[in-house]
Amino acid sequence: MDYNTIWIKTDYTILSSLIKIDDLISTLKDKNAKFAFICDDNLFGAMEFYTKCIKEGIKPIIGLEVRLDYTLLLYAKNYHGYQNLCNISTLINEGKLTEELLIKFLSDLVIVIPYEYKEKKDILSSYSNSVFIGYKNIDEKNNINENKIYINKTLCLKKETQKYLKYLYKIKDEDFTLENVSLEFSKSLFDINEINSIAGLCDLVIPKRDDLLPVYNTDASFDKEKYLTDLCVVGLRKRLSDKVPIKYMERLKYELSIIIKMGFCNYFLVVWDYVKYAKKNNIMVGPGRGSAASSLVSYCLGITDIDPLKYDLLFERFLNPDRVTMPDIDIDF
């Protein structure tokens, strides 16, 4: 089997492939591959594939198999192209994809049209300047003048494991006939120059974002630290019937200082907001569980209903500056 083909399906295409992303990348690394393709019928494995390829110094090329009344293989040239793939994948998952919607998202994509649907080339070339015809045998290859690429579904990494695909298909479709499948790969048709021509068009860089937390209030004058502090003070007085021992105030000040220092005010405000909404709209909310129950701030805000000081629960188990990770408030609705 050759692993630098453009139509490698992983086990994210459910019950259709034996290829795991870790195994694929390990194999490619052993072969000193410079790039790698995947092309599933979804994007569920895209980020795993991308991050693991980058870690190993392999250029990731992410594709999406699209089926209407014809089949297309679409590959992201860049981040905008990847966003277009995400839009197309969403439409597929929602059962809303049409050709009319598809053509809105074809920019910055390499389009590969299987030979049997080659009449679509003239239409699709209006929306992308990178359209190829995919062939599966020598007759098809000889009938294509330019921009051609050998396409085969690569579904396993070792020839000796190929036989197990038949049983995978049988699980997927009980009416499947075990002998009714051919998975041969033609070495004589494979052309590395064709592969390189598509790989050269793709240079996907997915930017890392550190600003994914929702913002409770986008008004420039909004002081989230003060707002959170005021909510907690009012909440604590309500919880303790205006009789607040000094140890509670000291604990509250300590927790707020850590939350503010670590930049998680918005997180607590957003969680407080949807828990408050649930309680006001007769949606049952659990009393709190896990490490979040050790937070007095959560108790003051009504996110949890457990007094952490009463049970000597340690806030540091939930959040502390030496554990630079997101807070994790488990809530049952």
CSV table of C-alpha atoms in Angstrom, one decimal:
chain,number,residue,atom,x,y,z
A,1,MET,CA,0.0,0.0,0.0
A,2,ASP,CA,1.2,3.6,-0.7
A,3,TYR,CA,0.5,6.1,2.1
A,4,ASN,CA,1.0,9.3,0.2
A,5,THR,CA,-2.2,8.9,-1.8
A,6,ILE,CA,-4.9,11.6,-1.6
A,7,TRP,CA,-7.8,9.5,-0.6
A,8,ILE,CA,-6.8,8.0,2.8
A,9,LYS,CA,-9.9,7.3,4.9
A,10,THR,CA,-9.4,6.9,8.6
A,11,ASP,CA,-11.5,5.1,11.2
A,12,TYR,CA,-13.4,8.4,11.7
A,13,THR,CA,-15.3,7.3,8.6
A,14,ILE,CA,-17.3,4.9,10.7
A,15,LEU,CA,-17.1,1.2,9.8
A,16,SER,CA,-15.3,1.9,6.6
A,17,SER,CA,-11.5,2.0,7.3
A,18,LEU,CA,-9.0,0.3,9.6
A,19,ILE,CA,-6.6,3.2,9.6
A,20,LYS,CA,-6.0,5.0,12.9
A,21,ILE,CA,-4.5,8.4,12.8
A,22,ASP,CA,-1.7,7.5,15.2
A,23,ASP,CA,-0.8,4.5,13.1
A,24,LEU,CA,-0.9,6.5,9.8
A,25,ILE,CA,1.4,9.2,11.2
A,26,SER,CA,3.8,6.7,12.7
A,27,THR,CA,4.0,4.9,9.3
A,28,LEU,CA,4.6,8.1,7.4
A,29,LYS,CA,7.2,9.2,9.9
A,30,ASP,CA,9.1,6.0,9.4
A,31,LYS,CA,9.0,6.6,5.6
A,32,ASN,CA,10.3,10.2,6.1
A,33,ALA,CA,7.1,11.6,4.4
A,34,LYS,CA,7.0,15.3,4.0
A,35,PHE,CA,3.2,15.5,3.8
A,36,ALA,CA,0.1,13.4,4.5
A,37,PHE,CA,-3.5,13.4,3.2
A,38,ILE,CA,-6.7,12.3,4.8
A,39,CYS,CA,-10.1,12.5,3.2
A,40,ASP,CA,-13.0,11.2,5.4
A,41,ASP,CA,-16.7,11.9,4.9
A,42,ASN,CA,-16.5,14.1,8.0
A,43,LEU,CA,-14.0,16.4,9.8
A,44,PHE,CA,-14.2,14.7,13.2
A,45,GLY,CA,-10.5,13.6,13.0
A,46,ALA,CA,-9.2,16.8,11.4
A,47,MET,CA,-7.7,18.5,14.4
A,48,GLU,CA,-6.2,15.3,15.8
A,49,PHE,CA,-4.6,14.7,12.4
A,50,TYR,CA,-3.5,18.3,12.1
A,51,THR,CA,-1.9,18.6,15.5
A,52,LYS,CA,-0.1,15.2,15.4
A,53,CYS,CA,1.2,15.9,11.9
A,54,ILE,CA,2.6,19.2,13.0
A,55,LYS,CA,4.2,17.6,16.0
A,56,GLU,CA,6.0,15.2,13.8
A,57,GLY,CA,7.1,17.7,11.1
A,58,ILE,CA,4.7,16.4,8.5
A,59,LYS,CA,2.5,18.8,6.4
A,60,PRO,CA,-1.1,17.9,7.0
A,61,ILE,CA,-3.5,18.1,4.0
A,62,ILE,CA,-7.1,17.8,5.1
A,63,GLY,CA,-9.8,16.7,2.7
A,64,LEU,CA,-13.6,16.0,2.9
A,65,GLU,CA,-15.5,13.5,0.8
A,66,VAL,CA,-18.7,15.1,-0.4
A,67,ARG,CA,-21.6,13.1,-1.8
A,68,LEU,CA,-24.6,14.7,-3.6
A,69,ASP,CA,-25.8,12.9,-6.7
A,70,TYR,CA,-22.1,12.8,-7.5
A,71,THR,CA,-18.9,12.6,-5.4
A,72,LEU,CA,-16.2,15.2,-4.9
A,73,LEU,CA,-13.0,15.2,-2.9
A,74,LEU,CA,-12.3,18.6,-1.5
A,75,TYR,CA,-8.9,19.7,0.1
A,76,ALA,CA,-8.2,22.8,2.1
A,77,LYS,CA,-5.5,25.0,0.5
A,78,ASN,CA,-5.3,27.2,3.6
A,79,TYR,CA,-7.2,28.2,6.7
A,80,HIS,CA,-10.0,29.9,4.8
A,81,GLY,CA,-10.4,26.7,2.8
A,82,TYR,CA,-10.5,24.7,6.0
A,83,GLN,CA,-13.3,27.0,7.3
A,84,ASN,CA,-15.1,26.4,4.0
A,85,LEU,CA,-14.8,22.6,4.6
A,86,CYS,CA,-16.2,23.1,8.1
A,87,ASN,CA,-19.2,25.0,6.6
A,88,ILE,CA,-19.8,22.2,4.1
A,89,SER,CA,-19.4,19.5,6.8
A,90,THR,CA,-22.0,21.2,8.9
A,91,LEU,CA,-24.4,21.3,6.1
A,92,ILE,CA,-23.8,17.6,5.5
A,93,ASN,CA,-24.4,16.8,9.2
A,94,GLU,CA,-27.6,18.8,9.1
A,95,GLY,CA,-28.8,17.1,5.9
A,96,LYS,CA,-29.0,20.5,4.2
A,97,LEU,CA,-26.2,20.3,1.6
A,98,THR,CA,-27.2,21.1,-2.0
A,99,GLU,CA,-25.1,22.0,-5.0
A,100,GLU,CA,-26.4,25.5,-4.7
A,101,LEU,CA,-25.0,25.8,-1.2
A,102,LEU,CA,-21.9,23.9,-1.9
A,103,ILE,CA,-20.6,26.3,-4.6
A,104,LYS,CA,-20.7,29.1,-2.1
A,105,PHE,CA,-17.9,27.4,-0.2
A,106,LEU,CA,-15.5,26.2,-2.9
A,107,SER,CA,-13.0,29.1,-2.7
A,108,ASP,CA,-9.5,28.1,-1.5
A,109,LEU,CA,-10.3,24.4,-2.1
A,110,VAL,CA,-8.7,21.9,-4.4
A,111,ILE,CA,-11.5,20.0,-6.1
A,112,VAL,CA,-11.0,16.4,-7.3
A,113,ILE,CA,-13.8,15.1,-9.4
A,114,PRO,CA,-13.9,11.3,-10.0
A,115,TYR,CA,-13.8,10.4,-13.7
A,116,GLU,CA,-17.5,9.3,-13.9
A,117,TYR,CA,-18.6,12.8,-12.9
A,118,LYS,CA,-16.1,14.7,-15.1
A,119,GLU,CA,-18.9,16.7,-16.8
A,120,LYS,CA,-19.1,18.7,-13.5
A,121,LYS,CA,-15.6,20.2,-14.2
A,122,ASP,CA,-16.9,23.1,-16.4
A,123,ILE,CA,-19.4,24.2,-13.7
A,124,LEU,CA,-17.0,23.8,-10.7
A,125,SER,CA,-14.1,25.5,-12.5
A,126,SER,CA,-16.0,28.7,-12.2
A,127,TYR,CA,-15.6,28.6,-8.4
A,128,SER,CA,-12.1,27.2,-8.0
A,129,ASN,CA,-8.9,27.5,-10.1
A,130,SER,CA,-7.7,24.1,-8.8
A,131,VAL,CA,-9.9,21.4,-10.3
A,132,PHE,CA,-8.6,17.9,-11.0
A,133,ILE,CA,-10.2,14.8,-12.6
A,134,GLY,CA,-9.5,11.6,-10.6
A,135,TYR,CA,-9.0,8.4,-12.5
A,136,LYS,CA,-9.0,4.7,-11.3
A,137,ASN,CA,-7.7,2.8,-14.3
A,138,ILE,CA,-5.6,3.3,-17.4
A,139,ASP,CA,-8.5,3.9,-19.8
A,140,GLU,CA,-9.8,6.8,-17.7
A,141,LYS,CA,-6.2,8.2,-17.4
A,142,ASN,CA,-5.7,8.2,-21.1
A,143,ASN,CA,-9.0,10.1,-21.6
A,144,ILE,CA,-7.9,13.0,-19.4
A,145,ASN,CA,-5.7,15.6,-21.0
A,146,GLU,CA,-4.6,17.7,-17.9
A,147,ASN,CA,-5.0,18.2,-14.2
A,148,LYS,CA,-5.5,14.5,-13.4
A,149,ILE,CA,-4.8,12.5,-10.3
A,150,TYR,CA,-5.0,8.8,-9.5
A,151,ILE,CA,-7.6,8.2,-6.8
A,152,ASN,CA,-8.1,5.1,-4.8
A,153,LYS,CA,-9.5,4.6,-1.4
A,154,THR,CA,-6.8,3.6,1.0
A,155,LEU,CA,-8.5,1.9,3.9
A,156,CYS,CA,-5.7,-0.1,5.6
A,157,LEU,CA,-2.0,0.3,6.1
A,158,LYS,CA,-0.9,-3.3,5.6
A,159,LYS,CA,-2.0,-5.7,2.8
A,160,GLU,CA,-2.4,-8.6,5.2
A,161,THR,CA,-5.1,-6.7,7.1
A,162,GLN,CA,-7.1,-5.9,4.0
A,163,LYS,CA,-9.2,-9.0,4.4
A,164,TYR,CA,-10.7,-7.7,7.7
A,165,LEU,CA,-12.3,-4.8,5.8
A,166,LYS,CA,-14.9,-7.2,4.5
A,167,TYR,CA,-16.1,-8.0,8.0
A,168,LEU,CA,-16.2,-4.3,8.9
A,169,TYR,CA,-18.5,-3.8,5.9
A,170,LYS,CA,-20.6,-6.7,7.0
A,171,ILE,CA,-21.1,-5.1,10.4
A,172,LYS,CA,-22.1,-1.9,8.7
A,173,ASP,CA,-24.5,-3.6,6.2
A,174,GLU,CA,-25.8,-7.1,7.0
A,175,ASP,CA,-26.8,-7.5,3.3
A,176,PHE,CA,-23.2,-7.0,2.2
A,177,THR,CA,-21.6,-9.9,0.3
A,178,LEU,CA,-18.1,-10.6,1.7
A,179,GLU,CA,-16.7,-11.5,-1.7
A,180,ASN,CA,-18.1,-8.4,-3.4
A,181,VAL,CA,-15.3,-6.0,-2.8
A,182,SER,CA,-12.0,-5.2,-4.5
A,183,LEU,CA,-9.3,-3.2,-2.8
A,184,GLU,CA,-6.4,-3.4,-5.1
A,185,PHE,CA,-4.1,-0.5,-5.5
A,186,SER,CA,-2.4,-0.1,-8.9
A,187,LYS,CA,1.3,0.8,-8.5
A,188,SER,CA,1.6,1.3,-12.2
A,189,LEU,CA,-0.9,4.1,-12.2
A,190,PHE,CA,0.4,5.9,-9.2
A,191,ASP,CA,2.2,9.1,-10.1
A,192,ILE,CA,4.2,11.0,-7.4
A,193,ASN,CA,4.3,14.1,-9.6
A,194,GLU,CA,0.5,14.3,-9.6
A,195,ILE,CA,0.5,13.9,-5.8
A,196,ASN,CA,3.1,16.6,-5.4
A,197,SER,CA,1.2,19.0,-7.6
A,198,ILE,CA,-1.8,18.9,-5.2
A,199,ALA,CA,0.4,18.9,-2.1
A,200,GLY,CA,2.1,22.0,-3.4
A,201,LEU,CA,-1.2,23.8,-3.5
A,202,CYS,CA,-2.0,23.1,0.1
A,203,ASP,CA,-0.4,24.9,3.0
A,204,LEU,CA,-2.8,24.8,5.9
A,205,VAL,CA,-2.0,26.6,9.1
A,206,ILE,CA,-4.7,26.6,11.8
A,207,PRO,CA,-4.1,29.5,14.1
A,208,LYS,CA,-4.0,28.8,17.8
A,209,ARG,CA,-6.6,30.9,19.7
A,210,ASP,CA,-6.4,31.7,23.4
A,211,ASP,CA,-9.6,33.8,23.5
A,212,LEU,CA,-12.2,31.1,23.3
A,213,LEU,CA,-13.9,31.9,26.6
A,214,PRO,CA,-17.2,33.7,26.1
A,215,VAL,CA,-17.5,37.2,27.3
A,216,TYR,CA,-20.3,38.0,29.7
A,217,ASN,CA,-20.5,41.7,28.8
A,218,THR,CA,-18.7,43.3,25.9
A,219,ASP,CA,-19.3,46.9,27.0
A,220,ALA,CA,-15.9,48.6,27.3
A,221,SER,CA,-17.0,50.3,30.5
A,222,PHE,CA,-18.0,47.0,32.1
A,223,ASP,CA,-15.8,46.1,35.1
A,224,LYS,CA,-16.1,42.3,35.3
A,225,GLU,CA,-13.9,42.0,38.5
A,226,LYS,CA,-16.0,44.5,40.4
A,227,TYR,CA,-19.3,43.0,39.1
A,228,LEU,CA,-18.2,39.5,40.1
A,229,THR,CA,-17.1,40.7,43.5
A,230,ASP,CA,-20.3,42.5,44.2
A,231,LEU,CA,-22.4,39.5,43.2
A,232,CYS,CA,-20.4,37.3,45.6
A,233,VAL,CA,-20.7,39.7,48.5
A,234,VAL,CA,-24.4,40.0,48.1
A,235,GLY,CA,-24.7,36.2,47.6
A,236,LEU,CA,-22.6,35.4,50.7
A,237,ARG,CA,-24.8,37.7,52.9
A,238,LYS,CA,-27.9,36.0,51.5
A,239,ARG,CA,-26.5,32.6,52.2
A,240,LEU,CA,-25.5,33.4,55.8
A,241,SER,CA,-28.5,35.7,56.6
A,242,ASP,CA,-26.3,38.8,56.9
A,243,LYS,CA,-24.2,37.1,59.7
A,244,VAL,CA,-20.9,36.7,57.9
A,245,PRO,CA,-17.9,35.4,60.0
A,246,ILE,CA,-14.5,36.8,59.2
A,247,LYS,CA,-13.2,33.5,57.9
A,248,TYR,CA,-15.8,33.5,55.2
A,249,MET,CA,-14.9,37.0,54.1
A,250,GLU,CA,-11.2,36.1,54.1
A,251,ARG,CA,-11.9,33.0,52.1
A,252,LEU,CA,-14.0,34.9,49.6
A,253,LYS,CA,-11.3,37.6,49.1
A,254,TYR,CA,-8.7,34.8,48.6
A,255,GLU,CA,-10.7,32.9,46.0
A,256,LEU,CA,-11.6,36.1,44.1
A,257,SER,CA,-7.9,37.2,44.1
A,258,ILE,CA,-7.0,33.8,42.4
A,259,ILE,CA,-9.9,33.9,39.9
A,260,ILE,CA,-9.1,37.5,38.9
A,261,LYS,CA,-5.3,36.8,38.7
A,262,MET,CA,-5.9,33.8,36.5
A,263,GLY,CA,-8.4,35.7,34.2
A,264,PHE,CA,-11.5,33.6,34.8
A,265,CYS,CA,-14.0,36.2,35.8
A,266,ASN,CA,-15.9,35.9,32.6
A,267,TYR,CA,-16.1,32.1,33.1
A,268,PHE,CA,-17.8,32.4,36.5
A,269,LEU,CA,-20.1,35.1,35.3
A,270,VAL,CA,-21.3,33.1,32.3
A,271,VAL,CA,-21.8,29.9,34.4
A,272,TRP,CA,-23.7,32.0,37.0
A,273,ASP,CA,-25.9,33.5,34.3
A,274,TYR,CA,-27.1,30.2,32.8
A,275,VAL,CA,-27.5,28.5,36.2
A,276,LYS,CA,-29.6,31.5,37.3
A,277,TYR,CA,-31.6,31.2,34.1
A,278,ALA,CA,-32.3,27.5,34.6
A,279,LYS,CA,-33.4,28.0,38.2
A,280,LYS,CA,-35.7,30.9,37.3
A,281,ASN,CA,-37.3,28.8,34.5
A,282,ASN,CA,-38.1,25.7,36.6
A,283,ILE,CA,-35.2,23.7,35.1
A,284,MET,CA,-33.9,21.4,37.8
A,285,VAL,CA,-30.2,22.0,38.7
A,286,GLY,CA,-28.0,19.8,40.8
A,287,PRO,CA,-26.4,21.1,44.0
A,288,GLY,CA,-22.9,20.7,42.6
A,289,ARG,CA,-20.3,18.0,42.5
A,290,GLY,CA,-16.7,17.4,41.9
A,291,SER,CA,-14.0,20.0,42.8
A,292,ALA,CA,-16.3,22.9,42.1
A,293,ALA,CA,-18.1,22.2,45.3
A,294,SER,CA,-14.9,23.4,47.1
A,295,SER,CA,-15.4,26.9,45.8
A,296,LEU,CA,-17.0,29.5,48.0
A,297,VAL,CA,-17.4,31.8,45.0
A,298,SER,CA,-19.5,29.1,43.3
A,299,TYR,CA,-21.6,28.8,46.5
A,300,CYS,CA,-22.1,32.6,46.8
A,301,LEU,CA,-23.2,32.8,43.1
A,302,GLY,CA,-25.7,30.0,43.5
A,303,ILE,CA,-23.9,27.8,41.1
A,304,THR,CA,-23.5,25.2,43.8
A,305,ASP,CA,-25.5,24.7,47.0
A,306,ILE,CA,-22.6,23.3,49.2
A,307,ASP,CA,-20.9,25.4,51.9
A,308,PRO,CA,-17.2,24.5,51.4
A,309,LEU,CA,-16.1,25.9,54.8
A,310,LYS,CA,-18.7,23.8,56.6
A,311,TYR,CA,-17.1,20.6,55.2
A,312,ASP,CA,-13.4,21.9,55.1
A,313,LEU,CA,-13.2,21.6,51.3
A,314,LEU,CA,-10.0,23.0,49.8
A,315,PHE,CA,-10.4,25.6,47.0
A,316,GLU,CA,-6.9,24.7,45.7
A,317,ARG,CA,-8.2,21.4,44.5
A,318,PHE,CA,-10.5,23.3,42.2
A,319,LEU,CA,-8.3,26.1,41.1
A,320,ASN,CA,-4.8,27.3,41.9
A,321,PRO,CA,-2.1,29.3,40.2
A,322,ASP,CA,0.2,26.3,39.9
A,323,ARG,CA,-2.3,24.4,37.9
A,324,VAL,CA,-2.8,26.6,34.9
A,325,THR,CA,-5.8,24.9,33.4
A,326,MET,CA,-9.4,25.9,32.9
A,327,PRO,CA,-11.8,25.7,35.8
A,328,ASP,CA,-14.1,22.7,35.5
A,329,ILE,CA,-17.6,23.2,37.0
A,330,ASP,CA,-19.7,20.1,36.7
A,331,ILE,CA,-23.4,20.9,36.7
A,332,ASP,CA,-26.3,18.5,36.3
A,333,PHE,CA,-29.5,19.9,34.7
